[in-house]
Amino acid sequence: AGEFGGLVKVAAGARSSIDEALARLFGASEAVVPWWMDPPAGCSVCDLLQMMVDGGASVRAVVVSGGWHEVNTPHDLMRVRNDVAVFLSEDETRAQVAAMGACLLSEANDLKRPLEIVACE
């Protein structure tokens, strides 16, 4: 078991499939989508991937076993700071934690952002 970390790497040849799926969701005024994706504006990246898998796309998980910290709360930031402090100078540690904090604030829950917004990015 695992958890989706919100990162998706798309092969160059698969980009058109994602564009087609997004066009299917948002390109027509009367989008025909699975019942669980209605309305499309409330869909997530996970919903998009599931729709693509249901349509025959190949999606696979990659296990990340090191160099990764899940940061959802200020407490998580403190734990990261303690973990990286051994390898970094004080200034580097502060910069690292500040960067992670900025990501926490700006991308706190990217999975639940409406696909309509993600499609425009």
Short mmCIF file of N, CA, C and O in Angstrom, two decimals:
data_model
loop_
_atom_site.label_atom_id
_atom_site.label_comp_id
_atom_site.label_asym_id
_atom_site.label_seq_id
_atom_site.Cartn_x
_atom_site.Cartn_y
_atom_site.Cartn_z
N ALA A 1 0.85 -1.19 0.00
CA ALA A 1 0.00 0.00 0.00
C ALA A 1 0.88 1.23 0.00
O ALA A 1 2.02 1.19 0.43
N GLY A 2 0.35 2.31 -0.45
CA GLY A 2 1.11 3.55 -0.51
C GLY A 2 0.19 4.73 -0.62
O GLY A 2 -1.02 4.63 -0.39
N GLU A 3 0.76 5.84 -0.98
CA GLU A 3 0.01 7.08 -1.06
C GLU A 3 0.48 7.85 -2.29
O GLU A 3 1.67 7.89 -2.58
N PHE A 4 -0.46 8.43 -3.02
CA PHE A 4 -0.12 9.24 -4.17
C PHE A 4 0.50 10.54 -3.69
O PHE A 4 -0.12 11.27 -2.91
N GLY A 5 1.71 10.82 -4.13
CA GLY A 5 2.42 12.01 -3.68
C GLY A 5 2.12 13.26 -4.48
O GLY A 5 2.64 14.32 -4.19
N GLY A 6 1.30 13.15 -5.50
CA GLY A 6 0.93 14.33 -6.27
C GLY A 6 1.86 14.64 -7.42
O GLY A 6 1.71 15.64 -8.09
N LEU A 7 2.85 13.79 -7.66
CA LEU A 7 3.78 13.99 -8.76
C LEU A 7 3.42 13.03 -9.88
O LEU A 7 3.22 11.84 -9.65
N VAL A 8 3.36 13.54 -11.09
CA VAL A 8 3.04 12.71 -12.24
C VAL A 8 4.08 13.00 -13.31
O VAL A 8 4.28 14.14 -13.71
N LYS A 9 4.76 11.95 -13.76
CA LYS A 9 5.69 12.07 -14.88
C LYS A 9 4.99 11.49 -16.09
O LYS A 9 4.51 10.36 -16.05
N VAL A 10 4.95 12.25 -17.14
CA VAL A 10 4.24 11.83 -18.35
C VAL A 10 5.25 11.63 -19.47
O VAL A 10 6.04 12.54 -19.75
N ALA A 11 5.22 10.45 -20.08
CA ALA A 11 6.08 10.20 -21.23
C ALA A 11 5.70 11.15 -22.35
O ALA A 11 4.52 11.51 -22.50
N ALA A 12 6.68 11.54 -23.14
CA ALA A 12 6.43 12.50 -24.22
C ALA A 12 5.29 12.05 -25.13
O ALA A 12 4.46 12.85 -25.53
N GLY A 13 5.23 10.75 -25.43
CA GLY A 13 4.20 10.24 -26.31
C GLY A 13 2.81 10.22 -25.69
O GLY A 13 1.82 10.09 -26.39
N ALA A 14 2.75 10.33 -24.37
CA ALA A 14 1.46 10.27 -23.68
C ALA A 14 0.84 11.64 -23.46
O ALA A 14 -0.32 11.74 -23.05
N ARG A 15 1.56 12.68 -23.74
CA ARG A 15 1.05 14.03 -23.51
C ARG A 15 -0.24 14.27 -24.29
O ARG A 15 -1.18 14.89 -23.79
N SER A 16 -0.28 13.77 -25.51
CA SER A 16 -1.49 13.98 -26.32
C SER A 16 -2.70 13.29 -25.69
O SER A 16 -3.82 13.80 -25.78
N SER A 17 -2.48 12.14 -25.03
CA SER A 17 -3.59 11.44 -24.36
C SER A 17 -4.15 12.28 -23.21
O SER A 17 -5.36 12.33 -23.00
N ILE A 18 -3.27 12.94 -22.48
CA ILE A 18 -3.73 13.80 -21.39
C ILE A 18 -4.47 15.01 -21.95
O ILE A 18 -5.53 15.38 -21.44
N ASP A 19 -3.93 15.59 -23.01
CA ASP A 19 -4.61 16.73 -23.64
C ASP A 19 -6.00 16.33 -24.12
O ASP A 19 -6.96 17.08 -23.94
N GLU A 20 -6.11 15.13 -24.70
CA GLU A 20 -7.41 14.65 -25.17
C GLU A 20 -8.38 14.44 -24.01
O GLU A 20 -9.57 14.78 -24.11
N ALA A 21 -7.87 13.87 -22.91
CA ALA A 21 -8.73 13.64 -21.74
C ALA A 21 -9.21 14.97 -21.16
O ALA A 21 -10.38 15.12 -20.79
N LEU A 22 -8.32 15.95 -21.09
CA LEU A 22 -8.71 17.27 -20.57
C LEU A 22 -9.71 17.95 -21.52
O LEU A 22 -10.66 18.58 -21.06
N ALA A 23 -9.49 17.79 -22.81
CA ALA A 23 -10.44 18.35 -23.78
C ALA A 23 -11.80 17.68 -23.64
O ALA A 23 -12.84 18.32 -23.76
N ARG A 24 -11.77 16.37 -23.38
CA ARG A 24 -13.04 15.64 -23.16
C ARG A 24 -13.79 16.20 -21.96
O ARG A 24 -15.01 16.32 -21.97
N LEU A 25 -13.04 16.57 -20.93
CA LEU A 25 -13.67 17.09 -19.72
C LEU A 25 -14.12 18.54 -19.86
O LEU A 25 -15.19 18.91 -19.38
N PHE A 26 -13.29 19.36 -20.50
CA PHE A 26 -13.54 20.80 -20.47
C PHE A 26 -13.73 21.45 -21.83
O PHE A 26 -14.05 22.63 -21.91
N GLY A 27 -13.52 20.70 -22.90
CA GLY A 27 -13.60 21.29 -24.23
C GLY A 27 -15.00 21.46 -24.76
O GLY A 27 -15.29 22.40 -25.48
N ALA A 28 -15.89 20.57 -24.40
CA ALA A 28 -17.26 20.63 -24.93
C ALA A 28 -18.20 21.13 -23.85
O ALA A 28 -17.96 20.94 -22.67
N SER A 29 -19.26 21.79 -24.28
CA SER A 29 -20.22 22.30 -23.30
C SER A 29 -20.96 21.16 -22.62
O SER A 29 -21.40 21.28 -21.49
N GLU A 30 -21.13 20.03 -23.31
CA GLU A 30 -21.83 18.87 -22.76
C GLU A 30 -20.85 17.71 -22.66
O GLU A 30 -20.93 16.74 -23.40
N ALA A 31 -19.90 17.79 -21.73
CA ALA A 31 -18.90 16.73 -21.57
C ALA A 31 -19.58 15.43 -21.13
O ALA A 31 -20.43 15.42 -20.26
N VAL A 32 -19.19 14.34 -21.79
CA VAL A 32 -19.68 13.01 -21.42
C VAL A 32 -18.60 12.37 -20.57
O VAL A 32 -17.54 12.00 -21.08
N VAL A 33 -18.85 12.28 -19.28
CA VAL A 33 -17.85 11.76 -18.34
C VAL A 33 -18.49 10.70 -17.46
O VAL A 33 -19.72 10.64 -17.34
N PRO A 34 -17.66 9.88 -16.81
CA PRO A 34 -18.21 8.91 -15.86
C PRO A 34 -19.00 9.63 -14.77
O PRO A 34 -18.71 10.78 -14.42
N TRP A 35 -19.98 8.94 -14.21
CA TRP A 35 -20.86 9.55 -13.20
C TRP A 35 -20.07 10.13 -12.03
O TRP A 35 -20.43 11.17 -11.49
N TRP A 36 -18.96 9.48 -11.68
CA TRP A 36 -18.20 9.93 -10.51
C TRP A 36 -17.35 11.16 -10.81
O TRP A 36 -16.72 11.71 -9.92
N MET A 37 -17.34 11.60 -12.06
CA MET A 37 -16.58 12.80 -12.42
C MET A 37 -17.51 13.97 -12.75
O MET A 37 -17.07 14.96 -13.30
N ASP A 38 -18.77 13.85 -12.40
CA ASP A 38 -19.73 14.88 -12.73
C ASP A 38 -20.04 15.71 -11.49
O ASP A 38 -20.45 15.15 -10.48
N PRO A 39 -19.79 17.00 -11.50
CA PRO A 39 -19.34 17.82 -12.61
C PRO A 39 -17.81 17.77 -12.74
O PRO A 39 -17.10 17.63 -11.74
N PRO A 40 -17.29 17.92 -13.95
CA PRO A 40 -15.85 17.86 -14.17
C PRO A 40 -15.06 18.89 -13.38
O PRO A 40 -13.92 18.64 -13.00
N ALA A 41 -15.65 20.03 -13.10
CA ALA A 41 -14.93 21.08 -12.36
C ALA A 41 -14.53 20.62 -10.96
O ALA A 41 -13.62 21.19 -10.36
N GLY A 42 -15.19 19.59 -10.43
CA GLY A 42 -14.85 19.10 -9.10
C GLY A 42 -13.87 17.94 -9.12
O GLY A 42 -13.58 17.36 -8.08
N CYS A 43 -13.33 17.60 -10.28
CA CYS A 43 -12.44 16.44 -10.40
C CYS A 43 -11.01 16.78 -9.97
O CYS A 43 -10.58 17.91 -10.02
N SER A 44 -10.29 15.73 -9.59
CA SER A 44 -8.90 15.88 -9.17
C SER A 44 -7.98 15.20 -10.18
O SER A 44 -8.44 14.53 -11.12
N VAL A 45 -6.68 15.34 -9.96
CA VAL A 45 -5.70 14.67 -10.81
C VAL A 45 -5.91 13.16 -10.73
O VAL A 45 -5.81 12.45 -11.74
N CYS A 46 -6.19 12.65 -9.53
CA CYS A 46 -6.45 11.21 -9.37
C CYS A 46 -7.64 10.78 -10.22
O CYS A 46 -7.62 9.70 -10.82
N ASP A 47 -8.68 11.59 -10.28
CA ASP A 47 -9.85 11.28 -11.11
C ASP A 47 -9.47 11.21 -12.59
O ASP A 47 -9.90 10.33 -13.32
N LEU A 48 -8.64 12.16 -13.02
CA LEU A 48 -8.19 12.18 -14.41
C LEU A 48 -7.41 10.91 -14.73
O LEU A 48 -7.64 10.27 -15.76
N LEU A 49 -6.49 10.54 -13.84
CA LEU A 49 -5.71 9.32 -14.07
C LEU A 49 -6.61 8.09 -14.12
O LEU A 49 -6.42 7.21 -14.97
N GLN A 50 -7.60 8.02 -13.23
CA GLN A 50 -8.50 6.88 -13.23
C GLN A 50 -9.31 6.82 -14.52
O GLN A 50 -9.51 5.74 -15.10
N MET A 51 -9.76 7.96 -15.00
CA MET A 51 -10.51 7.99 -16.25
C MET A 51 -9.64 7.49 -17.40
O MET A 51 -10.09 6.73 -18.26
N MET A 52 -8.37 7.88 -17.39
CA MET A 52 -7.46 7.45 -18.44
C MET A 52 -7.19 5.94 -18.36
O MET A 52 -7.15 5.25 -19.37
N VAL A 53 -7.01 5.42 -17.15
CA VAL A 53 -6.81 3.98 -16.96
C VAL A 53 -8.04 3.22 -17.44
O VAL A 53 -7.93 2.21 -18.15
N ASP A 54 -9.22 3.72 -17.09
CA ASP A 54 -10.46 3.08 -17.53
C ASP A 54 -10.56 3.06 -19.06
O ASP A 54 -11.18 2.18 -19.63
N GLY A 55 -9.92 4.04 -19.70
CA GLY A 55 -9.91 4.10 -21.16
C GLY A 55 -8.78 3.32 -21.80
O GLY A 55 -8.60 3.36 -23.01
N GLY A 56 -7.98 2.63 -20.99
CA GLY A 56 -6.93 1.79 -21.53
C GLY A 56 -5.52 2.31 -21.38
O GLY A 56 -4.56 1.67 -21.81
N ALA A 57 -5.34 3.49 -20.79
CA ALA A 57 -3.99 4.03 -20.61
C ALA A 57 -3.23 3.21 -19.58
O ALA A 57 -3.80 2.62 -18.68
N SER A 58 -1.93 3.19 -19.73
CA SER A 58 -1.06 2.48 -18.78
C SER A 58 -0.50 3.49 -17.78
O SER A 58 0.15 4.46 -18.15
N VAL A 59 -0.79 3.25 -16.52
CA VAL A 59 -0.29 4.10 -15.45
C VAL A 59 0.38 3.20 -14.43
O VAL A 59 -0.16 2.16 -14.07
N ARG A 60 1.56 3.58 -13.98
CA ARG A 60 2.22 2.75 -12.98
C ARG A 60 2.81 3.62 -11.88
O ARG A 60 3.13 4.79 -12.10
N ALA A 61 2.92 3.03 -10.72
CA ALA A 61 3.47 3.72 -9.56
C ALA A 61 4.98 3.51 -9.50
O ALA A 61 5.49 2.50 -9.97
N VAL A 62 5.66 4.46 -8.91
CA VAL A 62 7.09 4.35 -8.67
C VAL A 62 7.29 4.58 -7.18
O VAL A 62 6.83 5.57 -6.62
N VAL A 63 7.97 3.65 -6.54
CA VAL A 63 8.23 3.75 -5.11
C VAL A 63 9.41 4.69 -4.87
O VAL A 63 10.46 4.55 -5.51
N VAL A 64 9.22 5.65 -4.00
CA VAL A 64 10.28 6.55 -3.59
C VAL A 64 10.66 6.16 -2.17
O VAL A 64 9.85 6.27 -1.25
N SER A 65 11.88 5.67 -2.00
CA SER A 65 12.25 5.13 -0.69
C SER A 65 13.27 5.97 0.06
O SER A 65 13.67 5.63 1.14
N GLY A 66 13.67 7.07 -0.48
CA GLY A 66 14.62 7.91 0.24
C GLY A 66 14.63 9.31 -0.31
O GLY A 66 14.23 9.56 -1.44
N GLY A 67 15.10 10.25 0.50
CA GLY A 67 15.18 11.63 0.06
C GLY A 67 13.84 12.30 -0.11
O GLY A 67 13.70 13.28 -0.83
N TRP A 68 12.82 11.80 0.56
CA TRP A 68 11.47 12.31 0.41
C TRP A 68 10.90 12.61 1.79
O TRP A 68 11.03 11.81 2.70
N HIS A 69 10.27 13.73 1.93
CA HIS A 69 9.57 14.06 3.17
C HIS A 69 8.17 14.53 2.83
O HIS A 69 8.01 15.41 1.98
N GLU A 70 7.20 13.96 3.47
CA GLU A 70 5.83 14.44 3.29
C GLU A 70 5.64 15.63 4.23
O GLU A 70 5.87 15.53 5.42
N VAL A 71 5.25 16.74 3.65
CA VAL A 71 5.10 17.97 4.43
C VAL A 71 3.67 18.47 4.27
O VAL A 71 3.30 18.97 3.22
N ASN A 72 2.88 18.27 5.33
CA ASN A 72 1.50 18.74 5.34
C ASN A 72 1.21 19.73 6.46
O ASN A 72 0.22 20.44 6.41
N THR A 73 2.05 19.74 7.46
CA THR A 73 1.79 20.57 8.65
C THR A 73 3.08 21.26 9.09
O THR A 73 4.18 20.84 8.70
N PRO A 74 2.96 22.27 9.93
CA PRO A 74 4.17 22.89 10.49
C PRO A 74 5.03 21.87 11.26
O PRO A 74 6.25 21.95 11.24
N HIS A 75 4.38 20.91 11.91
CA HIS A 75 5.12 19.86 12.63
C HIS A 75 5.98 19.05 11.65
O HIS A 75 7.13 18.69 11.96
N ASP A 76 5.44 18.77 10.47
CA ASP A 76 6.21 18.06 9.45
C ASP A 76 7.45 18.87 9.04
O ASP A 76 8.53 18.31 8.84
N LEU A 77 7.29 20.18 8.92
CA LEU A 77 8.43 21.03 8.58
C LEU A 77 9.52 20.93 9.64
O LEU A 77 10.71 20.89 9.33
N MET A 78 9.12 20.90 10.91
CA MET A 78 10.09 20.78 11.99
C MET A 78 10.84 19.44 11.89
O MET A 78 12.05 19.39 12.06
N ARG A 79 10.12 18.37 11.59
CA ARG A 79 10.76 17.06 11.45
C ARG A 79 11.75 17.07 10.29
O ARG A 79 12.85 16.54 10.39
N VAL A 80 11.38 17.70 9.17
CA VAL A 80 12.29 17.79 8.03
C VAL A 80 13.54 18.56 8.43
O VAL A 80 14.66 18.16 8.11
N ARG A 81 13.35 19.64 9.14
CA ARG A 81 14.50 20.44 9.56
C ARG A 81 15.45 19.60 10.40
O ARG A 81 16.66 19.65 10.22
N ASN A 82 14.92 18.82 11.30
CA ASN A 82 15.76 17.96 12.12
C ASN A 82 16.47 16.90 11.29
O ASN A 82 17.62 16.56 11.56
N ASP A 83 15.80 16.37 10.28
CA ASP A 83 16.39 15.34 9.43
C ASP A 83 17.51 15.87 8.56
O ASP A 83 18.52 15.19 8.36
N VAL A 84 17.35 17.07 8.00
CA VAL A 84 18.35 17.59 7.07
C VAL A 84 19.45 18.38 7.76
O VAL A 84 20.48 18.64 7.16
N ALA A 85 19.26 18.74 9.01
CA ALA A 85 20.24 19.57 9.71
C ALA A 85 21.61 18.90 9.77
O ALA A 85 22.63 19.59 9.79
N VAL A 86 21.64 17.59 9.78
CA VAL A 86 22.91 16.86 9.85
C VAL A 86 23.74 17.09 8.60
O VAL A 86 24.97 17.12 8.65
N PHE A 87 23.09 17.30 7.46
CA PHE A 87 23.79 17.38 6.18
C PHE A 87 24.01 18.80 5.69
O PHE A 87 24.79 19.01 4.77
N LEU A 88 23.32 19.76 6.25
CA LEU A 88 23.37 21.12 5.74
C LEU A 88 23.87 22.09 6.80
O LEU A 88 23.73 21.86 8.00
N SER A 89 24.42 23.21 6.33
CA SER A 89 24.77 24.28 7.25
C SER A 89 23.49 24.92 7.78
O SER A 89 22.40 24.67 7.25
N GLU A 90 23.61 25.76 8.77
CA GLU A 90 22.44 26.43 9.34
C GLU A 90 21.71 27.26 8.29
O GLU A 90 20.49 27.22 8.18
N ASP A 91 22.46 28.01 7.48
CA ASP A 91 21.84 28.82 6.43
C ASP A 91 21.17 27.96 5.37
O ASP A 91 20.07 28.26 4.90
N GLU A 92 21.82 26.86 4.99
CA GLU A 92 21.22 25.96 4.00
C GLU A 92 19.96 25.30 4.56
O GLU A 92 18.97 25.14 3.85
N THR A 93 20.00 24.95 5.84
CA THR A 93 18.83 24.35 6.48
C THR A 93 17.67 25.33 6.49
O THR A 93 16.53 24.97 6.16
N ARG A 94 17.93 26.57 6.86
CA ARG A 94 16.87 27.59 6.88
C ARG A 94 16.28 27.79 5.48
O ARG A 94 15.07 27.89 5.32
N ALA A 95 17.15 27.84 4.48
CA ALA A 95 16.67 28.02 3.11
C ALA A 95 15.83 26.83 2.67
O ALA A 95 14.78 26.99 2.04
N GLN A 96 16.27 25.62 3.03
CA GLN A 96 15.53 24.41 2.67
C GLN A 96 14.15 24.40 3.32
O GLN A 96 13.14 24.12 2.67
N VAL A 97 14.09 24.69 4.59
CA VAL A 97 12.81 24.69 5.31
C VAL A 97 11.91 25.81 4.80
O VAL A 97 10.70 25.62 4.64
N ALA A 98 12.49 26.97 4.51
CA ALA A 98 11.68 28.08 3.97
C ALA A 98 11.08 27.69 2.61
O ALA A 98 9.91 27.96 2.33
N ALA A 99 11.88 27.02 1.78
CA ALA A 99 11.37 26.58 0.48
C ALA A 99 10.25 25.57 0.65
O ALA A 99 9.23 25.62 -0.04
N MET A 100 10.43 24.63 1.57
CA MET A 100 9.37 23.64 1.82
C MET A 100 8.13 24.31 2.38
O MET A 100 7.01 23.93 2.05
N GLY A 101 8.32 25.29 3.24
CA GLY A 101 7.18 26.03 3.79
C GLY A 101 6.41 26.76 2.70
O GLY A 101 5.18 26.77 2.70
N ALA A 102 7.14 27.34 1.76
CA ALA A 102 6.49 28.03 0.65
C ALA A 102 5.67 27.04 -0.17
O ALA A 102 4.55 27.34 -0.60
N CYS A 103 6.24 25.85 -0.40
CA CYS A 103 5.49 24.81 -1.14
C CYS A 103 4.26 24.39 -0.36
O CYS A 103 3.20 24.17 -0.93
N LEU A 104 4.41 24.26 0.96
CA LEU A 104 3.29 23.87 1.80
C LEU A 104 2.15 24.87 1.67
O LEU A 104 1.00 24.50 1.52
N LEU A 105 2.49 26.15 1.67
CA LEU A 105 1.46 27.17 1.57
C LEU A 105 0.83 27.24 0.19
O LEU A 105 -0.38 27.41 0.05
N SER A 106 1.65 27.08 -0.86
CA SER A 106 1.13 27.25 -2.20
C SER A 106 0.54 25.98 -2.81
O SER A 106 -0.33 26.04 -3.66
N GLU A 107 1.01 24.83 -2.37
CA GLU A 107 0.56 23.57 -2.95
C GLU A 107 0.06 22.61 -1.89
O GLU A 107 0.19 21.40 -2.01
N ALA A 108 -0.56 23.14 -0.85
CA ALA A 108 -0.93 22.33 0.32
C ALA A 108 -1.73 21.10 -0.04
O ALA A 108 -1.53 20.04 0.52
N ASN A 109 -2.63 21.20 -0.95
CA ASN A 109 -3.45 20.04 -1.26
C ASN A 109 -3.74 20.01 -2.76
O ASN A 109 -4.88 20.08 -3.19
N ASP A 110 -2.68 19.86 -3.54
CA ASP A 110 -2.78 19.93 -4.99
C ASP A 110 -3.72 18.88 -5.56
O ASP A 110 -4.35 19.08 -6.59
N LEU A 111 -3.85 17.73 -4.90
CA LEU A 111 -4.69 16.66 -5.42
C LEU A 111 -6.15 17.06 -5.49
O LEU A 111 -6.91 16.52 -6.29
N LYS A 112 -6.56 17.98 -4.64
CA LYS A 112 -7.98 18.35 -4.61
C LYS A 112 -8.26 19.63 -5.38
O LYS A 112 -9.39 20.08 -5.40
N ARG A 113 -7.22 20.18 -6.01
CA ARG A 113 -7.45 21.36 -6.84
C ARG A 113 -8.26 20.95 -8.05
O ARG A 113 -8.04 19.92 -8.64
N PRO A 114 -9.20 21.76 -8.43
CA PRO A 114 -10.03 21.41 -9.60
C PRO A 114 -9.18 21.23 -10.85
O PRO A 114 -8.28 22.00 -11.12
N LEU A 115 -9.48 20.18 -11.60
CA LEU A 115 -8.75 19.90 -12.84
C LEU A 115 -8.84 21.05 -13.82
O LEU A 115 -7.93 21.27 -14.61
N GLU A 116 -9.93 21.78 -13.76
CA GLU A 116 -10.10 22.92 -14.67
C GLU A 116 -8.94 23.91 -14.51
O GLU A 116 -8.44 24.45 -15.48
N ILE A 117 -8.48 24.10 -13.28
CA ILE A 117 -7.36 25.00 -13.01
C ILE A 117 -6.06 24.33 -13.42
O ILE A 117 -5.20 24.95 -14.06
N VAL A 118 -5.88 23.05 -13.04
CA VAL A 118 -4.66 22.33 -13.38
C VAL A 118 -4.47 22.28 -14.90
O VAL A 118 -3.36 22.41 -15.40
N ALA A 119 -5.56 22.13 -15.63
CA ALA A 119 -5.50 22.03 -17.10
C ALA A 119 -4.93 23.30 -17.72
O ALA A 119 -4.34 23.26 -18.78
N CYS A 120 -5.09 24.42 -17.05
CA CYS A 120 -4.63 25.69 -17.57
C CYS A 120 -3.17 25.98 -17.23
O CYS A 120 -2.58 26.92 -17.73
N GLU A 121 -2.60 25.18 -16.34
CA GLU A 121 -1.23 25.44 -15.89
C GLU A 121 -0.19 24.80 -16.77
O GLU A 121 -0.39 23.86 -17.42
#
